[in-house]
């Protein structure tokens, strides 16, 4: 296994590193306080090609390896997980699902808009009463002549109030997981409303929304993939999406360690820098080990995608990476906050924001418990979900 990035991928990752340091890091406190990022950042993401990574050039994309995509997600996560989420959902979950499962008409209509940032996408699987168990979702799509009419509610939808297109999963029959179909729904159609969810612990700059669908009418040409094949499309997107969450976890943990290292070297107590105290070094050493382990697991998973590993086999390494990296992000940001003492608790330093933003990483795109169940299933061959 060779996880080293080739020259082109290194260039893409370097571009992301410079962009994050110059154009994201200086703004994160203001965006966190304002509870909104400056959405014009989408234009910069497009200029840098980050909204089209891995999408064919004919649709405005930038051909690149999945490892390069994961490296960019780590850098964006190091800057601000709210920004990483914009790309990860619009490109990683929506555009890539259209590229893999869409008709030529769907690809040529949506992909140039998504890769150019003219449109953002959102991914609507979760509902108020259906989270870890998406096979229980209740949003209905009813056939009416050549159209489909959708009714239901979606919850916690990233980019929900910003998106021009929603990839929605709706029940077309009562056959449990086999009765779910995917639809590409323009968000300006009558009956579609997005309500911003306020008061989040972290990711305050990101638009997270509850969606309401009341008699939303779309033609059959809006259906993505075959009837009843919605959940496999969602699970394929989420399996690869979890690598982005893992990469972002590594990024935020690295950001926290970088701040803690700088602070520990400068801060003096008991006549010397706190970095010289053994118990502070323990906090830093434990963090560095967890970050490196998480980064290697994440790179192995991304490398697996580039090797064309079958989804089921890939899911073991992906779940290991997502579980280890997201739990490390919470532990490391918390530990690094400790290094800053009282200064970790005020937003003169970003440790509080890093910890709050990290907290969601063990929850979305499959909780840590769900990752353990996937790992257990792959080890034993028995499904405990
Ligand atoms: C900020 C944010 C953004 C999000 N963005 C999106 C998005 O863009 N699109 C989207 O579709 N969803 C999104 N989500 C939803 C997210 O994926 C869900 O919150 C997550 O899947 C968990 O579902 P739930 O919240 O309903 O929790 P539940 O499924 O109700 O789980 C509650 C608890 O029970 C545990 N649990 C559940 N089942 C089992 C089991 N079988 N064994 C052991 N433990 C179990 C869970 O691990 C958890 O601890 C987002 C969530 C947040 C917070």
Coordinates of C-alpha atoms and ligand atoms in Angstrom, one line a residue:
X1 CA 0.0 0.0 0.0
X2 CA 1.4 3.4 -1.0
X3 CA -0.7 6.3 0.3
X4 CA 1.7 9.0 -1.0
X5 CA 0.0 11.6 -3.1
X6 CA 1.4 12.0 -6.6
X7 CA 2.7 15.4 -7.8
X8 CA -0.6 16.7 -9.1
X9 CA -2.5 15.6 -6.0
X10 CA 0.2 17.3 -3.8
X11 CA -0.3 20.5 -5.8
X12 CA -4.1 20.4 -5.3
X13 CA -3.6 19.8 -1.5
X14 CA -1.0 22.6 -1.4
X15 CA -3.5 25.0 -3.1
X16 CA -6.1 24.0 -0.4
X17 CA -3.6 24.6 2.4
X18 CA -2.7 28.1 1.2
X19 CA -6.4 29.0 0.6
X20 CA -7.3 27.8 4.1
X21 CA -4.5 29.8 5.7
X22 CA -5.2 33.0 3.8
X23 CA -9.0 33.0 3.2
X24 CA -10.6 30.9 5.9
X25 CA -8.6 30.9 9.1
X26 CA -8.7 34.8 9.4
X27 CA -12.5 34.7 9.3
X28 CA -13.5 31.7 11.5
X29 CA -14.2 33.7 14.7
X30 CA -16.4 36.2 12.9
X31 CA -18.3 33.6 11.0
X32 CA -18.8 31.6 14.2
X33 CA -20.1 34.7 16.1
X34 CA -22.3 35.7 13.2
X35 CA -23.6 32.1 12.8
X36 CA -23.1 32.3 9.1
X37 CA -20.1 32.0 6.8
X38 CA -19.6 34.5 4.0
X39 CA -21.3 32.5 1.2
X40 CA -19.3 34.3 -1.4
X41 CA -16.6 31.8 -0.5
X42 CA -18.5 29.4 -2.8
X43 CA -17.1 31.5 -5.7
X44 CA -13.5 31.0 -4.5
X45 CA -14.1 27.3 -4.0
X46 CA -15.2 27.1 -7.6
X47 CA -12.2 29.2 -8.9
X48 CA -9.9 26.7 -7.2
X49 CA -11.7 23.8 -8.8
X50 CA -12.8 22.3 -5.4
X51 CA -16.5 22.0 -6.4
X52 CA -15.6 19.7 -9.3
X53 CA -12.9 17.4 -8.0
X54 CA -13.3 14.0 -9.5
X55 CA -16.0 15.1 -12.0
X56 CA -15.4 14.8 -15.7
X57 CA -14.1 17.9 -17.5
X58 CA -17.0 17.9 -20.0
X59 CA -19.2 18.8 -17.0
X60 CA -16.9 21.5 -15.7
X61 CA -15.1 19.2 -13.3
X62 CA -11.4 18.6 -12.5
X63 CA -10.3 15.0 -12.9
X64 CA -8.5 14.0 -9.7
X65 CA -7.9 11.0 -7.5
X66 CA -10.1 10.4 -4.4
X67 CA -6.9 10.7 -2.3
X68 CA -6.6 14.3 -3.6
X69 CA -10.2 15.0 -2.7
X70 CA -9.6 13.6 0.8
X71 CA -6.5 15.7 1.2
X72 CA -8.5 18.8 0.3
X73 CA -11.3 17.8 2.7
X74 CA -8.6 17.5 5.5
X75 CA -7.3 21.0 4.7
X76 CA -10.9 22.5 4.6
X77 CA -11.6 20.8 7.8
X78 CA -8.5 22.2 9.3
X79 CA -9.9 25.6 8.4
X80 CA -13.6 25.3 9.1
X81 CA -15.8 22.2 9.0
X82 CA -18.7 24.4 7.9
X83 CA -16.9 25.2 4.6
X84 CA -15.8 21.5 4.2
X85 CA -19.5 20.5 4.6
X86 CA -20.5 22.8 1.7
X87 CA -18.2 21.0 -0.7
X88 CA -18.6 17.6 0.8
X89 CA -22.4 17.6 0.5
X90 CA -22.8 19.5 -2.8
X91 CA -19.9 17.7 -4.6
X92 CA -19.3 14.5 -2.6
X93 CA -22.9 13.4 -1.9
X94 CA -25.0 15.1 -4.6
X95 CA -22.8 15.8 -7.8
X96 CA -21.0 12.4 -7.5
X97 CA -24.3 10.6 -7.1
X98 CA -25.6 12.3 -10.3
X99 CA -22.3 11.5 -12.1
X100 CA -22.6 7.8 -11.1
X101 CA -26.3 7.2 -11.4
X102 CA -27.8 10.0 -13.5
X103 CA -29.0 9.9 -17.0
X104 CA -27.1 12.0 -19.6
X105 CA -29.9 14.6 -19.4
X106 CA -29.5 14.8 -15.5
X107 CA -25.7 15.0 -15.8
X108 CA -25.6 17.7 -18.4
X109 CA -28.3 19.7 -16.6
X110 CA -27.0 19.6 -13.0
X111 CA -23.3 18.9 -13.1
X112 CA -22.1 22.1 -14.8
X113 CA -24.3 24.1 -12.4
X114 CA -22.9 22.3 -9.4
X115 CA -19.2 22.3 -10.4
X116 CA -19.4 26.1 -11.3
X117 CA -21.1 26.9 -7.9
X118 CA -24.1 28.4 -9.8
X119 CA -26.1 25.8 -7.8
X120 CA -25.4 24.0 -4.5
X121 CA -26.8 20.7 -3.7
X122 CA -28.2 19.2 -0.5
X123 CA -28.8 15.6 0.5
X124 CA -32.1 14.7 2.2
X125 CA -32.1 11.3 3.8
X126 CA -32.7 12.0 7.5
X127 CA -36.2 12.7 8.8
X128 CA -37.6 13.7 12.2
X129 CA -38.3 10.0 13.0
X130 CA -35.7 8.3 10.8
X131 CA -32.0 8.8 11.3
X132 CA -29.7 5.7 11.8
X133 CA -32.4 3.5 10.3
X134 CA -33.1 5.2 6.9
X135 CA -35.1 2.2 5.7
X136 CA -37.8 3.5 8.0
X137 CA -38.2 6.9 6.3
X138 CA -41.7 8.1 5.6
X139 CA -41.5 10.8 3.0
X140 CA -43.8 9.6 0.2
X141 CA -43.6 9.9 -3.6
X142 CA -46.9 9.0 -5.2
X143 CA -47.2 8.5 -8.9
X144 CA -49.6 10.8 -10.7
X145 CA -49.7 10.4 -14.5
X146 CA -46.1 11.1 -15.7
X147 CA -45.2 12.9 -12.5
X148 CA -44.3 12.1 -8.9
X149 CA -45.8 14.0 -6.0
X150 CA -43.7 14.1 -2.8
X151 CA -45.0 14.8 0.7
X152 CA -42.9 14.6 3.9
X153 CA -40.3 16.1 6.2
X154 CA -36.5 16.0 6.2
X155 CA -34.4 17.0 9.2
X156 CA -30.8 18.3 9.7
X157 CA -30.2 18.9 6.0
X158 CA -26.8 20.6 5.4
X159 CA -26.9 23.4 2.7
X160 CA -30.7 23.1 3.0
X161 CA -31.4 26.8 2.8
X162 CA -28.6 27.4 0.2
X163 CA -29.2 24.6 -2.2
X164 CA -30.8 24.9 -5.7
X165 CA -31.2 21.1 -6.0
X166 CA -32.1 18.5 -3.3
X167 CA -31.3 14.9 -3.7
X168 CA -34.2 13.5 -1.8
X169 CA -35.0 9.9 -0.8
X170 CA -38.7 9.0 -0.7
X171 CA -40.8 6.0 -0.2
X172 CA -42.4 4.7 -3.5
X173 CA -43.6 1.4 -1.9
X174 CA -44.0 -0.2 1.5
X175 CA -41.2 -2.7 1.0
X176 CA -38.9 -1.2 3.8
X177 CA -35.5 -0.3 2.5
X178 CA -36.3 -1.7 -1.0
X179 CA -39.2 0.7 -1.3
X180 CA -37.1 3.9 -1.3
X181 CA -36.4 5.9 -4.5
X182 CA -34.0 8.9 -5.1
X183 CA -35.3 12.1 -6.8
X184 CA -33.5 15.3 -7.9
X185 CA -35.8 18.1 -6.8
X186 CA -35.2 21.8 -7.7
X187 CA -35.7 23.7 -4.5
X188 CA -37.8 26.5 -6.1
X189 CA -40.7 24.2 -7.0
X190 CA -44.1 24.9 -5.3
X191 CA -44.5 23.1 -2.0
X192 CA -40.8 22.9 -1.1
X193 CA -39.8 24.9 1.9
X194 CA -36.5 25.0 3.9
X195 CA -36.4 26.3 7.5
X196 CA -33.1 27.1 9.1
X197 CA -32.3 25.2 12.3
X198 CA -30.9 27.6 14.8
X199 CA -29.1 27.1 18.1
X200 CA -26.6 24.5 17.0
X201 CA -23.7 23.5 19.4
X202 CA -21.2 23.8 16.5
X203 CA -21.0 24.3 12.8
X204 CA -22.7 27.6 13.4
X205 CA -21.6 29.0 10.1
X206 CA -23.3 26.3 8.2
X207 CA -26.9 26.3 6.9
X208 CA -28.6 23.3 8.4
X209 CA -32.3 23.0 7.6
X210 CA -35.5 21.2 8.1
X211 CA -37.2 20.6 4.8
X212 CA -41.0 20.4 4.2
X213 CA -42.5 18.8 1.1
X214 CA -46.1 19.5 0.5
X215 CA -47.4 18.2 -2.8
X216 CA -44.0 18.7 -4.5
X217 CA -44.5 17.7 -8.1
X218 CA -41.6 16.5 -10.3
X219 CA -41.6 14.7 -13.6
X220 CA -40.4 11.1 -13.8
X221 CA -37.2 12.4 -15.4
X222 CA -36.3 13.8 -11.9
X223 CA -36.0 10.2 -10.6
X224 CA -32.3 9.3 -10.0
X225 CA -31.7 5.6 -10.7
X226 CA -34.2 2.9 -10.7
X227 CA -37.4 2.6 -8.7
X228 CA -36.7 1.2 -5.3
X229 CA -32.9 1.7 -5.6
X230 CA -32.7 4.8 -3.6
X231 CA -31.0 3.3 -0.5
X232 CA -28.1 1.7 -2.4
X233 CA -27.5 5.2 -4.0
X234 CA -27.6 6.8 -0.5
X235 CA -25.3 4.2 1.1
X236 CA -22.8 4.4 -1.7
X237 CA -22.7 8.2 -1.3
X238 CA -22.4 8.0 2.5
X239 CA -19.7 5.3 2.4
X240 CA -17.4 7.6 0.4
X241 CA -18.8 10.6 2.2
X242 CA -17.6 9.2 5.5
X243 CA -14.0 9.4 4.2
X244 CA -14.6 13.2 3.9
X245 CA -15.9 13.3 7.5
X246 CA -12.8 11.3 8.6
X247 CA -10.5 13.7 6.7
X248 CA -12.2 16.7 8.2
X249 CA -11.8 15.2 11.7
X250 CA -8.1 14.8 11.1
X251 CA -8.0 18.4 9.9
X252 CA -9.7 20.0 12.9
X253 CA -7.7 17.8 15.3
X254 CA -4.5 19.0 13.6
X255 CA -5.6 22.6 13.8
X256 CA -6.2 22.2 17.6
X257 CA -2.8 20.6 18.1
X258 CA -1.1 23.4 16.1
X259 CA -2.6 26.1 18.3
X260 CA -1.9 24.1 21.5
X261 CA 1.8 23.6 20.5
X262 CA 2.3 27.3 19.7
X263 CA 0.6 28.3 23.0
X264 CA 2.4 25.8 25.1
X265 CA 5.8 27.1 23.9
X266 CA 4.9 30.7 24.6
X267 CA 3.0 30.4 27.9
X268 CA 5.2 30.4 31.0
X269 CA 4.2 29.2 34.4
X270 CA 6.4 28.1 37.4
X271 CA 9.4 29.8 35.7
X272 CA 9.3 28.1 32.3
X273 CA 7.2 27.3 29.2
X274 CA 4.3 25.0 30.0
X275 CA 5.5 22.9 27.0
X276 CA 8.4 21.7 29.2
X277 CA 6.0 20.2 31.8
X278 CA 5.6 16.5 31.4
X279 CA 1.8 16.5 31.9
X280 CA 1.4 19.1 29.2
X281 CA 3.6 17.0 26.9
X282 CA 1.4 14.0 27.6
X283 CA -1.6 16.0 26.4
X284 CA 0.3 16.9 23.2
X285 CA 1.8 13.5 22.7
X286 CA -1.5 11.6 23.0
X287 CA -3.0 14.0 20.6
X288 CA -0.3 13.7 18.0
X289 CA -0.5 9.8 18.1
X290 CA -4.3 9.9 17.7
X291 CA -4.1 12.3 14.8
X292 CA -1.4 10.3 12.9
X293 CA -3.3 7.0 13.4
X294 CA -6.6 8.7 12.2
X295 CA -4.8 10.2 9.2
X296 CA -3.3 6.8 8.2
X297 CA -6.7 5.1 8.5
X298 CA -8.3 7.8 6.4
X299 CA -5.6 7.7 3.7
X300 CA -6.0 3.9 3.5
X301 CA -9.7 4.3 3.0
X302 CA -9.3 7.0 0.3
X303 CA -6.6 4.9 -1.4
X304 CA -9.1 2.0 -1.4
X305 CA -11.5 4.1 -3.5
X306 CA -8.8 4.9 -6.0
X307 CA -8.0 1.1 -6.2
X308 CA -11.6 0.5 -7.2
X309 CA -12.3 -1.6 -4.0
X310 CA -15.9 -3.0 -4.0
X311 CA -18.2 -0.9 -1.7
X312 CA -18.8 -3.7 0.8
X313 CA -15.1 -4.4 1.3
X314 CA -14.4 -0.7 1.4
X315 CA -17.0 -0.1 4.1
X316 CA -14.8 -1.9 6.7
X317 CA -11.8 0.5 6.2
X318 CA -14.1 3.5 5.8
X319 CA -16.0 2.8 9.1
X320 CA -12.7 2.2 10.9
X321 CA -11.4 5.6 9.6
X322 CA -14.6 7.5 10.4
X323 CA -14.9 6.0 13.9
X324 CA -11.3 6.5 14.8
X325 CA -10.9 10.0 13.3
X326 CA -14.2 11.5 14.6
X327 CA -13.6 10.2 18.1
X328 CA -10.0 11.4 17.9
X329 CA -11.3 14.9 16.8
X330 CA -13.5 15.2 19.9
X331 CA -10.7 13.9 22.3
X332 CA -7.9 15.9 20.7
X333 CA -9.8 19.3 20.5
X334 CA -10.9 18.8 24.2
X335 CA -7.4 17.9 25.3
X336 CA -5.8 20.8 23.4
X337 CA -8.3 23.2 24.9
X338 CA -7.0 22.0 28.3
X339 CA -3.5 23.1 27.2
X340 CA -4.7 26.6 26.9
X341 CA -6.2 26.7 30.4
X342 CA -8.8 29.5 30.7
X343 CA -7.8 30.9 27.3
X344 CA -9.2 27.8 25.8
X345 CA -12.6 28.8 27.0
X346 CA -12.9 32.2 25.3
X347 CA -13.0 32.8 21.6
X348 CA -9.8 34.8 21.5
X349 CA -8.5 31.4 20.5
X350 CA -10.4 28.9 18.3
X351 CA -10.2 25.9 20.6
X352 CA -13.8 26.2 21.8
X353 CA -15.0 26.4 18.2
X354 CA -12.9 23.4 17.2
X355 CA -14.4 21.4 20.1
X356 CA -18.0 22.4 19.3
X357 CA -17.5 21.7 15.6
X358 CA -15.8 18.4 16.2
X359 CA -18.7 17.2 18.3
X360 CA -20.9 16.6 15.3
X361 CA -18.4 14.4 13.5
X362 CA -19.2 11.3 15.6
X363 CA -22.9 11.9 14.9
X364 CA -23.6 12.6 11.2
X365 CA -23.1 10.3 8.2
X366 CA -23.6 7.4 10.6
X367 CA -22.9 7.7 14.4
X368 CA -20.0 6.0 16.1
X369 CA -22.3 3.2 17.2
X370 CA -23.4 2.6 13.6
X371 CA -19.7 2.5 12.5
X372 CA -19.0 -0.1 15.2
X373 CA -22.0 -2.1 13.9
X374 CA -20.7 -2.0 10.3
X375 CA -17.2 -3.1 11.5
X376 CA -18.8 -5.9 13.6
X377 CA -20.9 -7.0 10.6
X378 CA -17.8 -7.1 8.4
X379 CA -15.8 -9.0 11.0
X380 CA -18.5 -11.6 11.9
X381 CA -20.7 -11.7 8.8
X382 CA -23.6 -11.1 11.2
X383 CA -25.7 -7.9 10.9
X384 CA -26.6 -6.6 14.4
X385 CA -28.4 -3.4 13.2
Ligands
LIG1 C1 -25.3 19.3 11.8 C2 -25.9 18.1 11.2 C3 -25.9 18.0 9.8 C4 -26.5 16.9 9.1 N1 -26.6 16.9 7.8 C5 -27.3 15.9 7.2 C6 -27.6 16.0 5.7 O1 -27.1 16.8 5.0 N2 -28.4 15.0 5.2 C7 -29.0 14.1 6.0 O2 -29.7 13.3 5.4 N3 -28.8 14.0 7.3 C8 -28.0 14.9 7.9 N4 -27.7 14.8 9.3 C9 -28.4 13.8 10.1 C10 -27.4 12.8 10.7 O3 -26.9 12.0 9.7 C11 -28.2 12.0 11.8 O4 -28.4 12.9 12.8 C12 -27.5 10.7 12.2 O5 -27.6 9.8 11.1 C13 -28.1 10.1 13.4 O6 -29.5 10.0 13.3 P1 -30.5 10.6 14.5 O7 -30.0 12.0 14.8 O8 -31.9 10.5 14.1 O9 -30.2 9.7 15.7 P2 -30.8 8.2 16.1 O10 -30.7 7.4 14.9 O11 -32.1 8.4 16.7 O12 -29.8 7.7 17.1 C14 -29.8 8.2 18.5 C15 -28.8 7.4 19.3 O13 -29.1 6.0 19.2 C16 -28.0 5.2 18.7 N5 -28.4 4.1 17.9 C17 -29.3 4.1 16.9 N6 -29.5 2.9 16.4 C18 -28.7 2.1 17.1 C19 -28.3 0.7 17.0 N7 -28.9 -0.1 16.1 N8 -27.4 0.2 17.9 C20 -26.8 1.0 18.8 N9 -27.1 2.4 18.9 C21 -28.0 2.9 18.0 C22 -27.2 6.3 17.9 O14 -25.8 5.9 17.7 C23 -27.4 7.5 18.7 O15 -26.4 7.5 19.8 C24 -27.1 15.9 9.9 C25 -27.0 16.0 11.3 C26 -26.5 17.1 11.9 C27 -26.5 17.2 13.4

